[in-house]
Amino acid sequence: MATSTAHSVNLADAMVMTPPPMVDYLVVAPLVIGFVFGALCLMTRKNTGRQPFIAITGLVLMLAADIGLFWHVLQNGTVVMTMGRWLPPFGITFAADMLGAVFALIGGIVGLAGGIYALDDVNQTGRRYGFYPFLLLMMSGITAAFLTGDIFNLYVWFEVLLIGSFGLLVLGSEREQLDGATKYAFLNLLATTLFLLAVAYLYGTVGTLNMADISRKAASVRDTGPLFTIAALFLFAFAMKAAAFPVNFWLPASYHTPRIVVSGLFAGLLTKVGVYALLRIFLTLFHVERDMLAGTIAVIAAVTMVTGAMGALAQNDIRRQLGYLVISGIGMMLAGLALGSRTGLSGGVFYAAHSMVVMTALYFLAGIMGERMNGFALNKAGGLYSRMPWLAAIALVLLLSVSGLPPFSGLWPKAYLVKASLDVGAWWLAFAILLTGLMTTIAVGRTFAFSFWRERTGGEAETASPQGAVSGAVVGSLVGLTLLTVAVGIYPEPVIRVTDRIAGELLAPAGYVDSVFPADMTPTQGEGGPQEGETQQ
Amino acid sequence: MRTLIFRTVAPFLSSLMILFSVFVLLRGHNEPGGGFIGGLIAASALAIYGIAFGVSPVRRAIRFHPMALAGFGLLLAAIAGILSIFSHVPFLTGLWIYPKIFGVEVALSTPMMFDIGVYFVVFGSITSTALALEERERD
């Protein structure tokens, strides 16, 4: 019973006895902030006037926590905190290494940009439906997925972000949205179920769910356990999440249906969680299986990027075209994973960061274009340049950036990936990357030429399209993201230094394991060393 | 539902169920029970009340929108985790205090606060769904 006199056990056997430094709370801060402000938004759901204020405050604080965490990790290496004071394999561990911290940071930036863009894009009805609570809860789920060090917990965060995303997707409950949401929900739940199955098999084989613990115990069960099968299951599940080639049909079917800000956030964040999970699973946990699967992943990557670019070429709707560009970018990141070398991984992670920012910005851009052109159809597009030359400038930057042309942020990761492919003699992968770049350039060039340079066709009541100035919130978020891609493109050294460090950390998972299980913190009861195989049958 | 028996019994049944849900919630720390099951029982109580008297009396009876209650629960659970920062222990660590109330030692803890949060989240979200479904039927 819970009374004050019942404590006579030696807590040091099971618990962390040293108080964690104050800065280490940063590893849970973004998630807690998201939940607290999400809850506040939920409580004031009917108060549509005040809600954006609460939400933006929350998103700003979240970003501040992400920046703080990034800085902390940059200075002091991986930050670890195990929930509820339990020792690592038993408590749920949050472990932020450079990879997680960078993804969380960029996620925070994109989330804040989305929140600001939504000030204008999401009307009273959308707010009453609960746009902001869903946004904050989804952001919490995404950030926590990047930071957790426990594989079952990763599954939980996937569920949290999925539920948030379902809410955002059906906001407004229009027929088309429900159609897209059904496909999205069904296929994502399928992928999540596969993920859960893989986790169950993994637990049955290794006997632990803590990622660092799995990483150090995997070697001892590799001869007896079906690790390759489990790794393949993970690959399938996360490839579906990340929208890699054979299992990506849900993305173009659903991403063009919701409000543009929601599409932008999804394109920037959701598929990248899948990519992050692949990087984490295949480099920190199963690097031996990654070596075995590298050929498969490389083929998937090449086909994903080429088919994505082909899809983009074939589309008439700008939003659908962007959906295919998201897919094509996923191929690039998977190429980094497939190459598995320092240069390749660095390029892949850099591309992911670049893609998060640029894809979101492109959807925001498409939102403004669509509003000015009364629709997203390219064959009816035109006449934007004369009305909004500044928008043409932004569009040019973003479109060149997404096709990987200098001097914007898309160039460097592609150069890295091509170099890494040629280093290992995978000329066909390098060719696929360059071919994708060419086709993407043609596709986005077509979009730019049609919507900006071409004279407006069909002069009915078209001139009556909204002429009012674009709101400051919309322009601000778009320009902010655009400046980011320009800045990174012109001065990429700091980013490359960070991604190089991430690649180094990923290739040496022992560092991650050591920070979760420091040498001086071995549990006193004879619990799991690496060679001490778990026998629970 | 317009049967006399049901309408007579429903208020008693509902109040009994709410009371029982609180009992189950508090019992849950050491024995079967807890916030989730307690919240479900409380939500069923309101569902029964709604079936007997219609949705608007239920909405009036709970004063706040059920979703707001769910938000409150989430906030409570998050705060239960944050409190650990003041004791310099990792996030979500269980903290206990034992105040003497009328000479009886009462154990209060952050796990209990978290469980109350769960109770409200489940209660709020399930009630919200149930009321929405009952409303549809009338239209």
XYZ file of C-alpha atoms in Angstrom:
676
model
C 0.000 0.000 0.000
C 1.074 3.547 -0.556
C 2.058 4.893 2.796
C 4.946 7.077 3.860
C 6.576 4.318 5.892
C 6.798 1.641 3.209
C 10.157 2.576 1.692
C 12.855 0.152 2.664
C 14.192 -0.992 -0.725
C 17.510 -0.068 -2.251
C 16.451 2.309 -4.973
C 19.884 2.344 -6.582
C 19.229 -1.137 -8.001
C 16.543 0.092 -10.336
C 16.697 3.851 -10.418
C 18.855 6.704 -11.541
C 20.136 8.245 -8.358
C 22.053 11.232 -9.710
C 19.809 14.211 -10.449
C 19.908 15.022 -14.171
C 21.278 18.444 -15.108
C 18.631 21.058 -15.785
C 19.522 21.338 -19.487
C 18.763 17.657 -20.035
C 15.077 18.420 -19.642
C 15.362 19.960 -23.095
C 15.077 16.472 -24.539
C 11.474 16.209 -23.350
C 10.676 19.926 -23.469
C 9.399 20.149 -27.070
C 6.994 17.304 -26.524
C 5.715 18.620 -23.196
C 5.253 22.108 -24.623
C 3.325 20.636 -27.526
C 1.044 18.696 -25.220
C 0.450 21.534 -22.769
C -0.403 24.035 -25.481
C -2.342 21.446 -27.439
C -4.412 20.839 -24.309
C -4.935 24.575 -23.809
C -6.060 24.891 -27.423
C -8.450 22.006 -26.931
C -9.923 23.664 -23.861
C -10.449 26.951 -25.703
C -11.580 25.360 -28.930
C -14.629 27.574 -29.320
C -12.655 30.721 -28.683
C -11.406 31.009 -32.245
C -10.014 34.473 -31.691
C -7.574 33.525 -28.996
C -6.630 30.123 -30.294
C -4.006 31.151 -32.852
C -2.281 33.196 -30.190
C -1.988 30.206 -27.855
C -0.897 27.929 -30.668
C 1.752 30.245 -32.066
C 3.128 30.809 -28.563
C 3.323 27.046 -28.181
C 5.030 26.577 -31.540
C 7.536 29.345 -30.802
C 8.374 27.801 -27.433
C 8.658 24.413 -29.084
C 11.078 25.789 -31.650
C 13.034 27.507 -28.872
C 13.287 24.179 -27.057
C 14.376 22.495 -30.313
C 17.067 25.116 -30.820
C 18.211 24.738 -27.233
C 18.317 20.974 -27.586
C 20.227 21.198 -30.857
C 22.746 23.515 -29.261
C 23.088 21.275 -26.219
C 23.656 18.192 -28.372
C 26.097 20.076 -30.579
C 28.172 21.030 -27.544
C 27.862 17.986 -25.323
C 26.902 15.051 -27.523
C 23.889 12.773 -27.145
C 21.448 13.809 -24.419
C 19.667 11.008 -22.604
C 16.829 11.010 -20.123
C 14.965 7.925 -18.959
C 11.391 8.543 -17.912
C 10.268 7.941 -14.375
C 13.829 7.664 -13.086
C 14.128 3.980 -14.002
C 17.392 2.627 -15.315
C 17.512 2.548 -19.122
C 16.356 -0.802 -20.411
C 13.302 -0.659 -18.123
C 12.244 2.949 -18.288
C 11.401 4.586 -21.586
C 14.454 6.420 -22.764
C 14.535 9.639 -24.709
C 17.877 9.994 -26.447
C 18.638 12.927 -28.702
C 21.698 12.472 -30.844
C 22.588 14.845 -33.664
C 20.261 13.110 -36.115
C 17.229 13.386 -33.857
C 18.053 16.915 -32.751
C 18.462 18.172 -36.330
C 15.223 16.571 -37.517
C 13.420 17.980 -34.475
C 14.871 21.421 -35.118
C 13.835 21.533 -38.764
C 10.478 20.058 -37.809
C 10.049 22.891 -35.325
C 10.860 25.482 -37.982
C 8.437 23.978 -40.474
C 5.743 23.590 -37.820
C 6.014 27.221 -36.798
C 5.919 28.334 -40.431
C 2.774 26.215 -40.869
C 1.175 27.726 -37.787
C 1.835 31.230 -39.092
C 0.639 30.444 -42.600
C -2.534 28.998 -41.104
C -3.390 32.335 -39.507
C -4.679 33.294 -42.900
C -5.351 29.953 -44.567
C -7.494 28.371 -41.867
C -10.751 30.209 -41.346
C -13.089 30.311 -38.362
C -14.714 27.012 -39.278
C -11.372 25.281 -39.545
C -10.372 26.631 -36.178
C -13.594 25.481 -34.616
C -13.028 22.034 -36.070
C -9.803 22.042 -34.090
C -7.009 22.851 -36.517
C -4.629 24.150 -33.869
C -5.040 21.370 -31.285
C -4.471 18.828 -34.045
C -1.449 20.752 -35.305
C 0.142 20.938 -31.867
C -0.526 17.308 -31.077
C 0.843 16.239 -34.444
C 3.945 18.369 -33.860
C 4.401 16.750 -30.437
C 4.139 13.318 -31.981
C 6.619 14.146 -34.733
C 9.174 15.716 -32.413
C 8.877 12.908 -29.895
C 9.318 10.332 -32.675
C 12.613 12.015 -33.539
C 13.782 12.036 -29.943
C 12.660 8.757 -28.442
C 15.170 6.003 -27.824
C 12.657 3.223 -27.367
C 11.264 1.386 -30.327
C 7.823 0.700 -28.929
C 7.607 4.310 -27.863
C 8.446 5.224 -31.450
C 5.368 3.261 -32.477
C 3.289 5.189 -29.948
C 4.468 8.511 -31.356
C 3.693 7.315 -34.848
C 0.134 6.722 -33.664
C -0.033 10.145 -32.017
C 1.139 11.936 -35.133
C -1.132 9.832 -37.332
C -4.194 10.713 -35.290
C -3.245 14.368 -35.427
C -2.755 14.094 -39.165
C -6.121 12.359 -39.680
C -7.764 15.278 -37.920
C -5.962 17.804 -40.088
C -6.697 15.850 -43.234
C -10.474 15.764 -42.838
C -10.756 19.325 -41.591
C -13.815 20.635 -43.339
C -15.200 17.175 -44.188
C -15.548 17.737 -47.915
C -16.194 14.803 -50.167
C -12.781 14.905 -51.796
C -11.049 15.192 -48.451
C -12.831 12.180 -47.032
C -11.870 10.221 -50.126
C -8.203 11.144 -49.727
C -8.326 10.626 -45.973
C -9.730 7.115 -46.308
C -6.862 5.988 -48.512
C -4.342 7.756 -46.361
C -5.743 6.395 -43.118
C -6.109 2.845 -44.316
C -2.646 2.500 -45.820
C -0.953 4.289 -42.957
C -2.671 2.131 -40.393
C -1.599 -0.906 -42.383
C 1.997 0.288 -42.298
C 1.757 1.026 -38.590
C 0.393 -2.455 -37.958
C 3.315 -3.971 -39.846
C 5.621 -1.824 -37.766
C 3.974 -3.099 -34.598
C 4.317 -6.710 -35.791
C 7.988 -6.144 -36.478
C 8.424 -4.656 -33.007
C 6.720 -7.688 -31.484
C 9.016 -10.090 -33.354
C 11.990 -8.005 -32.345
C 10.970 -8.088 -28.715
C 10.474 -11.822 -28.902
C 13.945 -12.230 -30.374
C 16.061 -9.753 -28.474
C 13.983 -9.352 -25.316
C 14.256 -5.586 -25.078
C 12.711 -2.526 -26.656
C 15.315 0.063 -25.813
C 17.072 0.925 -29.077
C 20.524 1.176 -27.545
C 19.949 -2.113 -25.770
C 18.797 -3.752 -29.006
C 21.822 -2.370 -30.772
C 24.258 -3.956 -28.322
C 22.371 -7.242 -28.017
C 21.651 -7.747 -31.700
C 25.098 -9.213 -32.328
C 24.537 -12.030 -29.859
C 21.243 -13.202 -31.379
C 22.201 -12.702 -35.003
C 23.066 -16.392 -35.476
C 19.875 -17.710 -33.932
C 17.239 -15.003 -34.382
C 15.461 -13.962 -37.579
C 16.931 -10.470 -37.540
C 17.059 -10.221 -41.307
C 13.338 -10.951 -41.559
C 12.584 -8.381 -38.884
C 14.743 -5.813 -40.626
C 12.960 -6.514 -43.909
C 9.590 -6.032 -42.167
C 10.774 -2.712 -40.786
C 11.943 -1.723 -44.238
C 8.541 -2.526 -45.706
C 6.629 -0.706 -42.966
C 8.715 2.448 -43.049
C 9.047 2.477 -46.815
C 5.264 2.659 -46.863
C 5.329 5.507 -44.355
C 8.031 7.300 -46.277
C 6.243 6.747 -49.600
C 8.971 4.740 -51.331
C 8.259 3.334 -54.762
C 6.065 0.260 -54.794
C 4.024 1.369 -51.779
C 3.607 5.082 -52.334
C 0.300 5.338 -54.147
C -1.436 6.736 -51.081
C 0.555 9.945 -51.207
C -0.513 11.390 -54.573
C -4.027 10.200 -53.812
C -4.362 12.201 -50.633
C -1.881 15.061 -50.391
C -3.721 17.398 -52.713
C -7.059 17.144 -50.899
C -6.681 19.025 -47.600
C -6.076 22.717 -47.040
C -2.828 23.863 -48.533
C -1.169 24.486 -45.172
C -1.954 20.929 -44.144
C -0.528 19.565 -47.396
C 2.587 21.637 -46.825
C 3.077 20.362 -43.297
C 2.474 16.760 -44.351
C 4.898 17.050 -47.255
C 7.531 18.596 -45.020
C 7.161 16.426 -41.976
C 5.306 13.142 -42.210
C 7.218 11.221 -44.846
C 10.453 12.374 -43.224
C 9.498 10.648 -39.997
C 9.502 7.436 -42.031
C 12.917 8.294 -43.434
C 14.186 9.109 -39.974
C 12.920 5.782 -38.664
C 14.666 3.939 -41.513
C 17.937 5.698 -40.748
C 17.607 4.972 -37.055
C 16.615 1.316 -37.454
C 19.085 0.433 -40.170
C 22.120 2.276 -38.871
C 21.805 2.319 -35.111
C 20.128 -1.058 -34.746
C 20.724 -3.283 -37.735
C 23.770 -2.127 -39.636
C 24.663 -5.703 -40.624
C 21.206 -6.200 -42.131
C 21.520 -2.840 -43.837
C 24.626 -4.064 -45.609
C 22.685 -7.101 -46.805
C 19.694 -5.045 -47.921
C 21.741 -2.210 -49.413
C 21.229 -3.399 -52.988
C 17.458 -3.620 -52.552
C 17.280 -0.222 -50.912
C 19.384 1.266 -53.703
C 17.039 -0.090 -56.368
C 13.999 1.149 -54.414
C 15.665 4.546 -54.076
C 16.474 4.836 -57.769
C 13.011 3.746 -58.901
C 11.329 5.994 -56.325
C 13.162 9.100 -57.447
C 12.759 8.460 -61.173
C 9.083 7.509 -60.996
C 8.464 10.460 -58.686
C 9.960 12.839 -61.226
C 8.039 11.151 -64.055
C 4.840 11.536 -62.078
C 5.611 15.205 -61.567
C 6.078 15.602 -65.318
C 2.734 14.004 -66.052
C 0.563 16.029 -63.699
C -1.607 18.969 -64.551
C -2.563 19.935 -61.011
C 0.193 21.848 -59.216
C -0.541 20.227 -55.877
C -0.417 16.731 -57.346
C 2.840 17.603 -59.042
C 4.278 18.641 -55.685
C 3.107 15.344 -54.205
C 5.226 13.514 -56.770
C 8.168 15.772 -56.031
C 7.909 14.737 -52.378
C 8.180 11.113 -53.485
C 11.113 11.858 -55.724
C 12.898 13.492 -52.777
C 12.285 10.417 -50.642
C 14.226 8.449 -53.269
C 17.200 10.761 -52.747
C 17.177 10.213 -48.989
C 16.888 6.460 -49.427
C 19.857 6.601 -51.791
C 21.849 8.020 -48.896
C 20.732 5.139 -46.704
C 21.526 2.609 -49.410
C 25.022 3.954 -49.954
C 25.711 3.863 -46.251
C 29.051 5.611 -46.601
C 29.933 8.740 -44.700
C 29.455 10.955 -47.739
C 26.259 9.197 -48.766
C 24.628 9.441 -45.356
C 25.671 13.028 -44.973
C 24.090 13.792 -48.343
C 20.925 11.858 -47.494
C 20.406 13.627 -44.177
C 21.178 16.993 -45.760
C 18.662 16.250 -48.476
C 16.038 15.368 -45.886
C 16.579 18.670 -44.099
C 16.490 20.555 -47.388
C 13.373 18.746 -48.511
C 11.495 19.450 -45.279
C 11.948 23.172 -45.729
C 11.573 23.417 -49.489
C 8.596 21.108 -49.963
C 6.614 22.942 -47.301
C 7.518 26.267 -48.876
C 6.477 24.962 -52.296
C 3.037 24.000 -51.043
C 2.676 27.429 -49.437
C 3.684 28.951 -52.748
C 1.172 26.786 -54.571
C -1.449 28.013 -52.122
C -0.854 31.625 -53.093
C -0.680 30.760 -56.793
C -3.865 28.717 -56.643
C -5.741 31.487 -54.916
C -4.651 34.026 -57.556
C -5.403 31.739 -60.483
C -8.718 30.376 -59.228
C -7.442 26.830 -59.192
C -4.430 24.634 -59.459
C -4.779 23.401 -63.044
C -1.708 24.135 -65.130
C -3.554 24.243 -68.444
C -5.586 27.191 -67.200
C -2.705 28.855 -65.387
C -1.064 32.075 -66.435
C -0.542 35.739 -65.962
C 0.945 35.704 -62.503
C 4.162 37.493 -63.405
C 2.540 40.745 -64.380
C 0.521 40.773 -61.189
C 3.074 39.548 -58.697
C 6.675 39.804 -59.824
C 7.925 39.236 -56.272
C 6.116 35.929 -56.146
C 7.864 34.945 -59.368
C 11.196 35.565 -57.679
C 10.300 33.379 -54.729
C 8.909 30.710 -57.017
C 12.079 30.673 -59.091
C 14.216 30.219 -55.984
C 12.107 27.374 -54.648
C 11.716 25.606 -57.967
C 15.431 25.757 -58.705
C 16.107 24.594 -55.185
C 13.858 21.559 -55.466
C 15.482 20.535 -58.741
C 18.902 20.801 -57.121
C 20.293 23.657 -59.138
C 22.773 26.148 -57.711
C 22.967 28.323 -55.755
C 20.258 26.910 -53.513
C 20.177 24.250 -50.830
C 19.229 21.362 -53.130
C 22.572 21.368 -54.899
C 24.924 20.261 -52.132
C 23.222 17.095 -50.925
C 22.794 15.952 -54.523
C 26.456 16.587 -55.233
C 27.295 14.530 -52.159
C 25.006 11.708 -53.196
C 26.405 11.584 -56.739
C 29.929 11.579 -55.401
C 29.119 8.823 -52.911
C 27.510 6.709 -55.650
C 30.501 7.079 -57.934
C 32.844 6.257 -55.038
C 31.331 2.789 -54.770
C 30.963 2.384 -58.520
C 27.160 2.615 -58.488
C 27.113 4.623 -61.703
C 23.465 3.744 -62.316
C 22.441 5.312 -59.006
C 24.385 8.459 -59.857
C 22.713 8.432 -63.248
C 19.284 8.077 -61.641
C 20.000 11.034 -59.353
C 21.109 13.221 -62.249
C 18.252 12.073 -64.479
C 15.794 12.883 -61.686
C 17.336 16.325 -61.402
C 16.874 16.891 -65.130
C 13.277 15.675 -65.194
C 12.427 17.683 -62.080
C 13.887 20.768 -63.723
C 11.706 20.216 -66.782
C 8.608 19.601 -64.653
C 9.007 22.642 -62.445
C 10.211 24.755 -65.365
C 6.957 23.937 -67.103
C 5.017 24.963 -64.015
C 6.902 28.221 -63.765
C 6.582 29.064 -67.443
C 2.866 28.257 -67.554
C 1.796 30.056 -64.445
C 4.076 33.058 -64.525
C 5.112 33.799 -68.087
C 2.131 32.716 -70.086
C -0.578 35.275 -70.732
C -3.794 34.508 -69.022
C -6.001 32.504 -71.376
C -9.778 32.655 -71.521
C -10.564 36.222 -70.522
C -14.025 35.732 -68.983
C -14.566 36.893 -65.463
C -11.037 35.798 -64.656
C -9.909 39.301 -63.887
C -12.350 39.278 -61.027
C -10.115 36.829 -59.171
C -8.992 38.031 -55.745
C -6.776 41.032 -56.174
C -6.301 41.994 -52.558
C -2.817 41.954 -51.094
C -1.591 38.624 -49.803
C -1.678 38.651 -46.037
C 1.479 39.254 -44.055
C 1.291 35.894 -42.303
C 1.315 34.015 -45.587
C 4.136 36.049 -47.082
C 6.125 35.959 -43.864
C 6.121 32.191 -43.541
C 6.879 31.688 -47.228
C 9.698 34.231 -47.313
C 11.160 32.849 -44.095
C 11.437 29.347 -45.505
C 12.748 30.659 -48.825
C 15.463 32.678 -47.113
C 16.480 29.530 -45.277
C 17.036 27.607 -48.506
C 18.936 30.537 -50.016
C 21.124 30.950 -46.941
C 21.937 27.250 -46.756
C 22.601 27.156 -50.483
C 25.055 30.029 -50.393
C 26.769 29.117 -47.166
C 26.430 25.357 -46.699
C 29.590 24.700 -44.663
C 27.985 24.701 -41.178
C 25.190 22.421 -42.349
C 27.622 20.052 -44.019
C 29.714 19.970 -40.861
C 26.618 18.971 -38.902
C 25.471 16.341 -41.401
C 28.999 14.927 -41.587
C 28.924 14.569 -37.856
C 25.518 12.873 -38.048
C 26.884 10.439 -40.631
C 29.858 9.715 -38.387
C 27.563 9.080 -35.404
C 25.283 6.846 -37.427
C 28.182 4.771 -38.666
C 29.453 4.258 -35.127
C 26.354 3.271 -33.129
C 28.548 2.346 -30.165
C 28.585 6.032 -29.253
C 24.793 6.096 -29.044
C 24.789 2.928 -26.948
C 27.451 4.287 -24.624
C 25.533 7.461 -23.951
C 22.401 5.506 -22.987
C 24.393 2.938 -20.999
C 27.422 4.756 -19.618
C 30.125 2.403 -18.390
C 29.776 3.537 -14.781
C 26.066 2.882 -14.635
C 25.800 -0.888 -15.003
C 22.819 -2.201 -13.054
C 23.837 -4.120 -9.955
C 21.709 -7.206 -10.517
C 23.305 -9.308 -13.277
C 21.182 -7.782 -16.014
C 22.057 -8.052 -19.678
C 25.539 -7.713 -20.974
C 25.948 -8.037 -24.733
C 27.068 -11.659 -24.641
C 24.487 -12.729 -22.089
C 21.754 -13.865 -24.486
C 18.147 -13.557 -23.382
C 16.477 -16.899 -22.984
C 12.861 -16.437 -22.200
C 11.374 -19.380 -24.069
C -36.353 6.692 -24.949
C -39.758 7.456 -23.557
C -40.405 4.537 -21.200
C -41.339 5.549 -17.702
C -39.276 2.904 -15.971
C -36.111 3.882 -17.785
C -36.616 7.594 -17.205
C -37.173 7.005 -13.500
C -34.154 4.791 -13.086
C -31.704 6.670 -15.319
C -30.782 9.521 -12.921
C -30.057 7.124 -10.081
C -28.184 4.782 -12.339
C -26.103 7.591 -13.799
C -25.168 9.111 -10.465
C -24.300 5.698 -9.096
C -22.102 4.992 -12.102
C -20.300 8.316 -11.788
C -19.658 7.598 -8.127
C -18.449 4.121 -8.976
C -16.184 5.501 -11.710
C -14.434 7.702 -9.141
C -14.059 4.709 -6.867
C -12.549 2.650 -9.695
C -10.242 5.525 -10.607
C -8.839 5.848 -7.088
C -8.667 2.122 -6.533
C -6.597 1.725 -9.670
C -3.241 2.522 -8.146
C -2.779 -0.825 -6.469
C -5.699 -2.926 -7.597
C -7.629 -3.443 -10.847
C -9.101 -0.169 -12.023
C -7.610 3.143 -13.041
C -8.233 6.262 -15.053
C -9.040 4.590 -18.338
C -11.714 2.222 -17.065
C -13.062 4.873 -14.696
C -13.407 7.307 -17.579
C -15.243 4.693 -19.611
C -17.709 4.051 -16.791
C -18.337 7.772 -16.345
C -18.857 8.194 -20.084
C -21.361 5.337 -20.137
C -23.215 6.995 -17.265
C -23.668 10.124 -19.341
C -24.589 8.063 -22.371
C -27.386 6.423 -20.398
C -28.573 9.796 -19.145
C -28.492 11.051 -22.713
C -30.544 8.131 -23.998
C -33.150 8.743 -21.314
C -33.476 12.529 -21.486
C -31.844 13.651 -24.694
C -28.515 15.228 -25.397
C -29.075 18.830 -24.346
C -29.778 18.041 -20.651
C -26.483 16.141 -20.597
C -24.606 19.030 -22.154
C -26.179 21.378 -19.620
C -25.358 19.020 -16.757
C -21.634 18.828 -17.474
C -21.352 22.595 -18.148
C -18.166 22.323 -20.196
C -17.843 20.874 -23.662
C -16.631 17.271 -23.323
C -13.648 18.019 -25.557
C -12.637 20.807 -23.181
C -12.711 18.254 -20.368
C -10.478 15.984 -22.429
C -8.093 18.899 -22.947
C -8.105 19.525 -19.221
C -7.193 15.896 -18.621
C -4.305 16.111 -21.062
C -3.071 19.247 -19.325
C -3.291 17.553 -15.935
C -1.323 14.554 -17.178
C 1.360 16.776 -18.712
C 1.662 18.807 -15.507
C 1.984 15.595 -13.499
C 5.072 14.867 -15.583
C 6.517 18.352 -15.370
C 6.332 18.477 -11.568
C 9.330 16.161 -11.438
C 11.551 18.974 -12.695
C 11.198 20.725 -9.338
C 12.449 17.681 -7.471
C 15.432 17.272 -9.801
C 14.422 13.833 -10.966
C 13.779 12.762 -14.571
C 10.514 13.540 -16.330
C 7.425 11.611 -15.182
C 9.015 10.317 -11.974
C 6.387 9.419 -9.384
C 6.412 11.890 -6.503
C 4.526 11.406 -3.260
C 3.318 13.606 -0.456
C 1.537 12.425 2.673
C -0.489 15.219 4.182
C -2.523 14.499 7.298
C -6.148 15.400 6.662
C -8.314 15.149 9.808
C -5.726 12.909 11.368
C -5.730 10.449 8.472
C -2.647 10.073 6.350
C -3.589 10.541 2.695
C -1.148 9.506 0.003
C -1.177 11.935 -2.894
C 1.066 11.390 -5.870
C 1.811 12.434 -9.414
C 0.857 8.970 -10.762
C -2.580 9.607 -9.286
C -2.698 13.032 -10.880
C -1.710 11.455 -14.187
C -4.436 8.866 -13.770
C -7.012 11.575 -13.092
C -5.791 13.184 -16.307
C -6.353 9.919 -18.160
C -9.800 9.709 -16.583
C -10.743 13.105 -17.977
C -9.269 12.433 -21.418
C -11.213 9.196 -21.779
C -14.344 10.626 -20.209
C -14.242 13.735 -22.406
C -13.473 12.085 -25.706
C -15.864 9.147 -25.325
C -18.664 11.405 -24.075
C -18.067 13.717 -26.997
C -18.388 10.826 -29.444
C -21.396 9.333 -27.668
C -23.292 12.614 -27.537
C -22.558 13.305 -31.187
C -23.921 9.880 -32.124
C -27.030 10.285 -29.984
C -27.667 13.680 -31.504
C -27.511 12.323 -35.042
C -30.218 9.839 -34.256
C -32.720 12.566 -33.408
C -32.205 14.712 -36.487
